[in-house]
């Protein structure tokens, strides 16, 4: 079984109420059982919602209390992101999941690259909150970009 960001398989869970559907993600069903999950929704945020970015670090820093997740409107949603990450981890543990395919650049799911917190479409090295918590707990995280490159 694999946890996958729900927006990747066509569920409208993206911040703007849309999705990041790509048929290639559903092709995994030929080999694996997938469990779609959106940590932002599980953390109590609505869909649609104001876009958010990590300020002052990345997801590892958010988990340490050093960085914050802030919306474009200036609202601190850090606690929602942390709660959603722990809900995702709880699900992974219930099912014994050791691998996740997560949406690239997301403040929750990004792995290796995230937006820089300026809301100017700039990318920096870093990891989202859920991806960081997964990695800290031995769950392999594959970014959606990496997955598609290998297809």
mmCIF file with all atom_site columns, C-alpha atoms in Angstrom:
data_model
loop_
_atom_site.group_PDB
_atom_site.id
_atom_site.type_symbol
_atom_site.label_atom_id
_atom_site.label_alt_id
_atom_site.label_comp_id
_atom_site.label_asym_id
_atom_site.label_entity_id
_atom_site.label_seq_id
_atom_site.pdbx_PDB_ins_code
_atom_site.Cartn_x
_atom_site.Cartn_y
_atom_site.Cartn_z
_atom_site.occupancy
_atom_site.B_iso_or_equiv
_atom_site.pdbx_formal_charge
_atom_site.auth_seq_id
_atom_site.auth_comp_id
_atom_site.auth_asym_id
_atom_site.auth_atom_id
_atom_site.pdbx_PDB_model_num
ATOM 1   C CA . UNK A 1 1   ? 0.000   0.000  0.000   1.00 0.00 ? 1   UNK A CA 1
ATOM 2   C CA . UNK A 1 2   ? 1.052   3.544  -0.770  1.00 0.00 ? 2   UNK A CA 1
ATOM 3   C CA . UNK A 1 3   ? -0.267  6.849  0.565   1.00 0.00 ? 3   UNK A CA 1
ATOM 4   C CA . UNK A 1 4   ? -0.687  9.360  -2.245  1.00 0.00 ? 4   UNK A CA 1
ATOM 5   C CA . UNK A 1 5   ? -1.598  13.034 -2.205  1.00 0.00 ? 5   UNK A CA 1
ATOM 6   C CA . UNK A 1 6   ? -5.299  12.965 -3.063  1.00 0.00 ? 6   UNK A CA 1
ATOM 7   C CA . UNK A 1 7   ? -4.983  15.857 -5.537  1.00 0.00 ? 7   UNK A CA 1
ATOM 8   C CA . UNK A 1 8   ? -2.706  13.698 -7.731  1.00 0.00 ? 8   UNK A CA 1
ATOM 9   C CA . UNK A 1 9   ? -5.456  11.202 -8.514  1.00 0.00 ? 9   UNK A CA 1
ATOM 10  C CA . UNK A 1 10  ? -8.080  13.811 -9.319  1.00 0.00 ? 10  UNK A CA 1
ATOM 11  C CA . UNK A 1 11  ? -9.717  14.605 -5.991  1.00 0.00 ? 11  UNK A CA 1
ATOM 12  C CA . UNK A 1 12  ? -10.409 18.322 -5.690  1.00 0.00 ? 12  UNK A CA 1
ATOM 13  C CA . UNK A 1 13  ? -8.345  18.897 -2.553  1.00 0.00 ? 13  UNK A CA 1
ATOM 14  C CA . UNK A 1 14  ? -5.874  21.481 -3.880  1.00 0.00 ? 14  UNK A CA 1
ATOM 15  C CA . UNK A 1 15  ? -5.882  24.912 -2.185  1.00 0.00 ? 15  UNK A CA 1
ATOM 16  C CA . UNK A 1 16  ? -7.847  26.447 -5.077  1.00 0.00 ? 16  UNK A CA 1
ATOM 17  C CA . UNK A 1 17  ? -10.482 23.704 -5.069  1.00 0.00 ? 17  UNK A CA 1
ATOM 18  C CA . UNK A 1 18  ? -8.988  21.955 -8.084  1.00 0.00 ? 18  UNK A CA 1
ATOM 19  C CA . UNK A 1 19  ? -6.614  19.000 -8.441  1.00 0.00 ? 19  UNK A CA 1
ATOM 20  C CA . UNK A 1 20  ? -3.293  17.938 -9.988  1.00 0.00 ? 20  UNK A CA 1
ATOM 21  C CA . UNK A 1 21  ? -4.633  14.864 -11.797 1.00 0.00 ? 21  UNK A CA 1
ATOM 22  C CA . UNK A 1 22  ? -2.287  12.832 -13.942 1.00 0.00 ? 22  UNK A CA 1
ATOM 23  C CA . UNK A 1 23  ? -3.299  9.432  -15.316 1.00 0.00 ? 23  UNK A CA 1
ATOM 24  C CA . UNK A 1 24  ? 0.146   8.065  -14.484 1.00 0.00 ? 24  UNK A CA 1
ATOM 25  C CA . UNK A 1 25  ? -0.658  8.162  -10.780 1.00 0.00 ? 25  UNK A CA 1
ATOM 26  C CA . UNK A 1 26  ? -3.696  5.917  -11.263 1.00 0.00 ? 26  UNK A CA 1
ATOM 27  C CA . UNK A 1 27  ? -1.509  3.436  -13.150 1.00 0.00 ? 27  UNK A CA 1
ATOM 28  C CA . UNK A 1 28  ? -0.030  2.538  -9.741  1.00 0.00 ? 28  UNK A CA 1
ATOM 29  C CA . UNK A 1 29  ? -3.309  0.726  -9.041  1.00 0.00 ? 29  UNK A CA 1
ATOM 30  C CA . UNK A 1 30  ? -2.143  -2.042 -11.375 1.00 0.00 ? 30  UNK A CA 1
ATOM 31  C CA . UNK A 1 31  ? 0.553   -2.911 -8.848  1.00 0.00 ? 31  UNK A CA 1
ATOM 32  C CA . UNK A 1 32  ? -0.380  -1.375 -5.496  1.00 0.00 ? 32  UNK A CA 1
ATOM 33  C CA . UNK A 1 33  ? -3.309  -0.373 -3.330  1.00 0.00 ? 33  UNK A CA 1
ATOM 34  C CA . UNK A 1 34  ? -3.261  3.392  -2.957  1.00 0.00 ? 34  UNK A CA 1
ATOM 35  C CA . UNK A 1 35  ? -4.727  5.424  -0.133  1.00 0.00 ? 35  UNK A CA 1
ATOM 36  C CA . UNK A 1 36  ? -5.423  9.035  -1.137  1.00 0.00 ? 36  UNK A CA 1
ATOM 37  C CA . UNK A 1 37  ? -4.975  11.587 1.622   1.00 0.00 ? 37  UNK A CA 1
ATOM 38  C CA . UNK A 1 38  ? -4.842  15.374 1.966   1.00 0.00 ? 38  UNK A CA 1
ATOM 39  C CA . UNK A 1 39  ? -3.091  16.456 5.159   1.00 0.00 ? 39  UNK A CA 1
ATOM 40  C CA . UNK A 1 40  ? -4.314  20.036 4.794   1.00 0.00 ? 40  UNK A CA 1
ATOM 41  C CA . UNK A 1 41  ? -7.940  18.901 4.816   1.00 0.00 ? 41  UNK A CA 1
ATOM 42  C CA . UNK A 1 42  ? -7.229  16.437 7.647   1.00 0.00 ? 42  UNK A CA 1
ATOM 43  C CA . UNK A 1 43  ? -5.715  19.332 9.575   1.00 0.00 ? 43  UNK A CA 1
ATOM 44  C CA . UNK A 1 44  ? -9.042  21.168 9.420   1.00 0.00 ? 44  UNK A CA 1
ATOM 45  C CA . UNK A 1 45  ? -8.493  23.536 6.512   1.00 0.00 ? 45  UNK A CA 1
ATOM 46  C CA . UNK A 1 46  ? -11.309 24.063 3.997   1.00 0.00 ? 46  UNK A CA 1
ATOM 47  C CA . UNK A 1 47  ? -11.171 23.552 0.252   1.00 0.00 ? 47  UNK A CA 1
ATOM 48  C CA . UNK A 1 48  ? -10.743 25.958 -1.366  1.00 0.00 ? 48  UNK A CA 1
ATOM 49  C CA . UNK A 1 49  ? -8.396  27.801 0.999   1.00 0.00 ? 49  UNK A CA 1
ATOM 50  C CA . UNK A 1 50  ? -5.855  30.589 0.807   1.00 0.00 ? 50  UNK A CA 1
ATOM 51  C CA . UNK A 1 51  ? -2.481  29.355 -0.491  1.00 0.00 ? 51  UNK A CA 1
ATOM 52  C CA . UNK A 1 52  ? 0.163   28.888 2.192   1.00 0.00 ? 52  UNK A CA 1
ATOM 53  C CA . UNK A 1 53  ? 3.937   28.703 2.270   1.00 0.00 ? 53  UNK A CA 1
ATOM 54  C CA . UNK A 1 54  ? 6.508   27.948 4.955   1.00 0.00 ? 54  UNK A CA 1
ATOM 55  C CA . UNK A 1 55  ? 8.261   30.979 6.398   1.00 0.00 ? 55  UNK A CA 1
ATOM 56  C CA . UNK A 1 56  ? 11.581  30.722 8.222   1.00 0.00 ? 56  UNK A CA 1
ATOM 57  C CA . UNK A 1 57  ? 12.651  27.244 7.153   1.00 0.00 ? 57  UNK A CA 1
ATOM 58  C CA . UNK A 1 58  ? 10.994  24.057 5.968   1.00 0.00 ? 58  UNK A CA 1
ATOM 59  C CA . UNK A 1 59  ? 8.763   21.290 7.329   1.00 0.00 ? 59  UNK A CA 1
ATOM 60  C CA . UNK A 1 60  ? 11.475  19.918 9.615   1.00 0.00 ? 60  UNK A CA 1
ATOM 61  C CA . UNK A 1 61  ? 11.773  23.398 11.134  1.00 0.00 ? 61  UNK A CA 1
ATOM 62  C CA . UNK A 1 62  ? 7.986   23.666 11.491  1.00 0.00 ? 62  UNK A CA 1
ATOM 63  C CA . UNK A 1 63  ? 7.970   20.401 13.453  1.00 0.00 ? 63  UNK A CA 1
ATOM 64  C CA . UNK A 1 64  ? 10.731  21.809 15.706  1.00 0.00 ? 64  UNK A CA 1
ATOM 65  C CA . UNK A 1 65  ? 8.750   25.013 16.280  1.00 0.00 ? 65  UNK A CA 1
ATOM 66  C CA . UNK A 1 66  ? 11.299  27.181 14.443  1.00 0.00 ? 66  UNK A CA 1
ATOM 67  C CA . UNK A 1 67  ? 9.325   27.959 11.238  1.00 0.00 ? 67  UNK A CA 1
ATOM 68  C CA . UNK A 1 68  ? 5.659   28.766 10.560  1.00 0.00 ? 68  UNK A CA 1
ATOM 69  C CA . UNK A 1 69  ? 3.152   28.062 7.787   1.00 0.00 ? 69  UNK A CA 1
ATOM 70  C CA . UNK A 1 70  ? 1.522   31.324 6.747   1.00 0.00 ? 70  UNK A CA 1
ATOM 71  C CA . UNK A 1 71  ? -1.224  31.961 4.188   1.00 0.00 ? 71  UNK A CA 1
ATOM 72  C CA . UNK A 1 72  ? -0.971  34.587 1.493   1.00 0.00 ? 72  UNK A CA 1
ATOM 73  C CA . UNK A 1 73  ? -3.424  36.597 3.635   1.00 0.00 ? 73  UNK A CA 1
ATOM 74  C CA . UNK A 1 74  ? -1.012  36.492 6.601   1.00 0.00 ? 74  UNK A CA 1
ATOM 75  C CA . UNK A 1 75  ? -2.904  33.896 8.671   1.00 0.00 ? 75  UNK A CA 1
ATOM 76  C CA . UNK A 1 76  ? -0.786  31.436 10.658  1.00 0.00 ? 76  UNK A CA 1
ATOM 77  C CA . UNK A 1 77  ? -1.999  27.894 9.828   1.00 0.00 ? 77  UNK A CA 1
ATOM 78  C CA . UNK A 1 78  ? 0.977   26.078 11.316  1.00 0.00 ? 78  UNK A CA 1
ATOM 79  C CA . UNK A 1 79  ? -1.127  24.067 13.765  1.00 0.00 ? 79  UNK A CA 1
ATOM 80  C CA . UNK A 1 80  ? -3.403  22.853 10.954  1.00 0.00 ? 80  UNK A CA 1
ATOM 81  C CA . UNK A 1 81  ? -0.390  21.634 8.982   1.00 0.00 ? 81  UNK A CA 1
ATOM 82  C CA . UNK A 1 82  ? 1.092   19.862 11.994  1.00 0.00 ? 82  UNK A CA 1
ATOM 83  C CA . UNK A 1 83  ? -2.244  18.243 12.869  1.00 0.00 ? 83  UNK A CA 1
ATOM 84  C CA . UNK A 1 84  ? -2.705  17.064 9.263   1.00 0.00 ? 84  UNK A CA 1
ATOM 85  C CA . UNK A 1 85  ? 0.813   15.631 9.182   1.00 0.00 ? 85  UNK A CA 1
ATOM 86  C CA . UNK A 1 86  ? 0.176   13.610 12.337  1.00 0.00 ? 86  UNK A CA 1
ATOM 87  C CA . UNK A 1 87  ? -3.145  12.362 10.944  1.00 0.00 ? 87  UNK A CA 1
ATOM 88  C CA . UNK A 1 88  ? -1.301  11.201 7.813   1.00 0.00 ? 88  UNK A CA 1
ATOM 89  C CA . UNK A 1 89  ? 1.299   9.457  9.967   1.00 0.00 ? 89  UNK A CA 1
ATOM 90  C CA . UNK A 1 90  ? -1.444  7.804  12.012  1.00 0.00 ? 90  UNK A CA 1
ATOM 91  C CA . UNK A 1 91  ? -2.993  6.440  8.801   1.00 0.00 ? 91  UNK A CA 1
ATOM 92  C CA . UNK A 1 92  ? 0.381   5.173  7.580   1.00 0.00 ? 92  UNK A CA 1
ATOM 93  C CA . UNK A 1 93  ? 0.970   3.372  10.874  1.00 0.00 ? 93  UNK A CA 1
ATOM 94  C CA . UNK A 1 94  ? -2.514  1.808  10.917  1.00 0.00 ? 94  UNK A CA 1
ATOM 95  C CA . UNK A 1 95  ? -1.906  0.254  7.503   1.00 0.00 ? 95  UNK A CA 1
ATOM 96  C CA . UNK A 1 96  ? 1.821   -0.398 7.859   1.00 0.00 ? 96  UNK A CA 1
ATOM 97  C CA . UNK A 1 97  ? 2.596   1.891  4.930   1.00 0.00 ? 97  UNK A CA 1
ATOM 98  C CA . UNK A 1 98  ? 6.266   2.532  4.241   1.00 0.00 ? 98  UNK A CA 1
ATOM 99  C CA . UNK A 1 99  ? 6.033   4.569  1.024   1.00 0.00 ? 99  UNK A CA 1
ATOM 100 C CA . UNK A 1 100 ? 4.260   7.771  -0.019  1.00 0.00 ? 100 UNK A CA 1
ATOM 101 C CA . UNK A 1 101 ? 3.950   9.685  -3.294  1.00 0.00 ? 101 UNK A CA 1
ATOM 102 C CA . UNK A 1 102 ? 3.404   13.324 -2.416  1.00 0.00 ? 102 UNK A CA 1
ATOM 103 C CA . UNK A 1 103 ? 2.742   16.522 -4.375  1.00 0.00 ? 103 UNK A CA 1
ATOM 104 C CA . UNK A 1 104 ? 5.916   18.379 -5.227  1.00 0.00 ? 104 UNK A CA 1
ATOM 105 C CA . UNK A 1 105 ? 6.559   21.858 -3.803  1.00 0.00 ? 105 UNK A CA 1
ATOM 106 C CA . UNK A 1 106 ? 3.590   21.744 -1.393  1.00 0.00 ? 106 UNK A CA 1
ATOM 107 C CA . UNK A 1 107 ? 4.063   23.140 2.131   1.00 0.00 ? 107 UNK A CA 1
ATOM 108 C CA . UNK A 1 108 ? 2.591   19.839 3.351   1.00 0.00 ? 108 UNK A CA 1
ATOM 109 C CA . UNK A 1 109 ? 3.790   17.305 0.832   1.00 0.00 ? 109 UNK A CA 1
ATOM 110 C CA . UNK A 1 110 ? 6.817   18.791 -0.921  1.00 0.00 ? 110 UNK A CA 1
ATOM 111 C CA . UNK A 1 111 ? 9.990   16.739 -0.797  1.00 0.00 ? 111 UNK A CA 1
ATOM 112 C CA . UNK A 1 112 ? 13.294  18.301 -1.795  1.00 0.00 ? 112 UNK A CA 1
ATOM 113 C CA . UNK A 1 113 ? 11.747  21.532 -3.105  1.00 0.00 ? 113 UNK A CA 1
ATOM 114 C CA . UNK A 1 114 ? 9.123   23.891 -1.685  1.00 0.00 ? 114 UNK A CA 1
ATOM 115 C CA . UNK A 1 115 ? 8.020   27.464 -2.280  1.00 0.00 ? 115 UNK A CA 1
ATOM 116 C CA . UNK A 1 116 ? 10.191  29.960 -0.409  1.00 0.00 ? 116 UNK A CA 1
ATOM 117 C CA . UNK A 1 117 ? 7.535   31.790 1.637   1.00 0.00 ? 117 UNK A CA 1
ATOM 118 C CA . UNK A 1 118 ? 7.502   34.951 -0.488  1.00 0.00 ? 118 UNK A CA 1
ATOM 119 C CA . UNK A 1 119 ? 4.437   34.035 -2.594  1.00 0.00 ? 119 UNK A CA 1
ATOM 120 C CA . UNK A 1 120 ? 6.456   35.048 -5.676  1.00 0.00 ? 120 UNK A CA 1
ATOM 121 C CA . UNK A 1 121 ? 6.523   31.538 -7.199  1.00 0.00 ? 121 UNK A CA 1
ATOM 122 C CA . UNK A 1 122 ? 10.142  31.052 -6.056  1.00 0.00 ? 122 UNK A CA 1
ATOM 123 C CA . UNK A 1 123 ? 11.391  27.585 -5.174  1.00 0.00 ? 123 UNK A CA 1
ATOM 124 C CA . UNK A 1 124 ? 13.957  26.694 -2.511  1.00 0.00 ? 124 UNK A CA 1
ATOM 125 C CA . UNK A 1 125 ? 15.447  23.462 -1.241  1.00 0.00 ? 125 UNK A CA 1
ATOM 126 C CA . UNK A 1 126 ? 13.277  22.050 1.510   1.00 0.00 ? 126 UNK A CA 1
ATOM 127 C CA . UNK A 1 127 ? 10.588  19.640 2.582   1.00 0.00 ? 127 UNK A CA 1
ATOM 128 C CA . UNK A 1 128 ? 6.937   20.109 3.553   1.00 0.00 ? 128 UNK A CA 1
ATOM 129 C CA . UNK A 1 129 ? 5.540   19.344 7.000   1.00 0.00 ? 129 UNK A CA 1
ATOM 130 C CA . UNK A 1 130 ? 3.935   15.959 6.250   1.00 0.00 ? 130 UNK A CA 1
ATOM 131 C CA . UNK A 1 131 ? 6.854   14.823 4.113   1.00 0.00 ? 131 UNK A CA 1
ATOM 132 C CA . UNK A 1 132 ? 9.253   15.764 6.940   1.00 0.00 ? 132 UNK A CA 1
ATOM 133 C CA . UNK A 1 133 ? 7.239   13.829 9.524   1.00 0.00 ? 133 UNK A CA 1
ATOM 134 C CA . UNK A 1 134 ? 7.091   10.802 7.218   1.00 0.00 ? 134 UNK A CA 1
ATOM 135 C CA . UNK A 1 135 ? 10.855  10.901 6.664   1.00 0.00 ? 135 UNK A CA 1
ATOM 136 C CA . UNK A 1 136 ? 11.475  11.232 10.413  1.00 0.00 ? 136 UNK A CA 1
ATOM 137 C CA . UNK A 1 137 ? 9.411   8.066  10.869  1.00 0.00 ? 137 UNK A CA 1
ATOM 138 C CA . UNK A 1 138 ? 11.105  5.962  8.201   1.00 0.00 ? 138 UNK A CA 1
ATOM 139 C CA . UNK A 1 139 ? 8.498   6.357  5.470   1.00 0.00 ? 139 UNK A CA 1
ATOM 140 C CA . UNK A 1 140 ? 9.981   6.732  2.003   1.00 0.00 ? 140 UNK A CA 1
ATOM 141 C CA . UNK A 1 141 ? 8.719   9.863  0.255   1.00 0.00 ? 141 UNK A CA 1
ATOM 142 C CA . UNK A 1 142 ? 8.700   10.157 -3.526  1.00 0.00 ? 142 UNK A CA 1
ATOM 143 C CA . UNK A 1 143 ? 7.816   13.555 -4.972  1.00 0.00 ? 143 UNK A CA 1
ATOM 144 C CA . UNK A 1 144 ? 5.246   13.667 -7.746  1.00 0.00 ? 144 UNK A CA 1
ATOM 145 C CA . UNK A 1 145 ? 7.888   15.203 -10.047 1.00 0.00 ? 145 UNK A CA 1
ATOM 146 C CA . UNK A 1 146 ? 10.327  12.380 -9.329  1.00 0.00 ? 146 UNK A CA 1
ATOM 147 C CA . UNK A 1 147 ? 7.636   9.769  -9.923  1.00 0.00 ? 147 UNK A CA 1
ATOM 148 C CA . UNK A 1 148 ? 6.670   11.259 -13.290 1.00 0.00 ? 148 UNK A CA 1
ATOM 149 C CA . UNK A 1 149 ? 10.330  11.529 -14.397 1.00 0.00 ? 149 UNK A CA 1
ATOM 150 C CA . UNK A 1 150 ? 10.670  7.774  -13.922 1.00 0.00 ? 150 UNK A CA 1
ATOM 151 C CA . UNK A 1 151 ? 7.556   6.991  -16.003 1.00 0.00 ? 151 UNK A CA 1
#
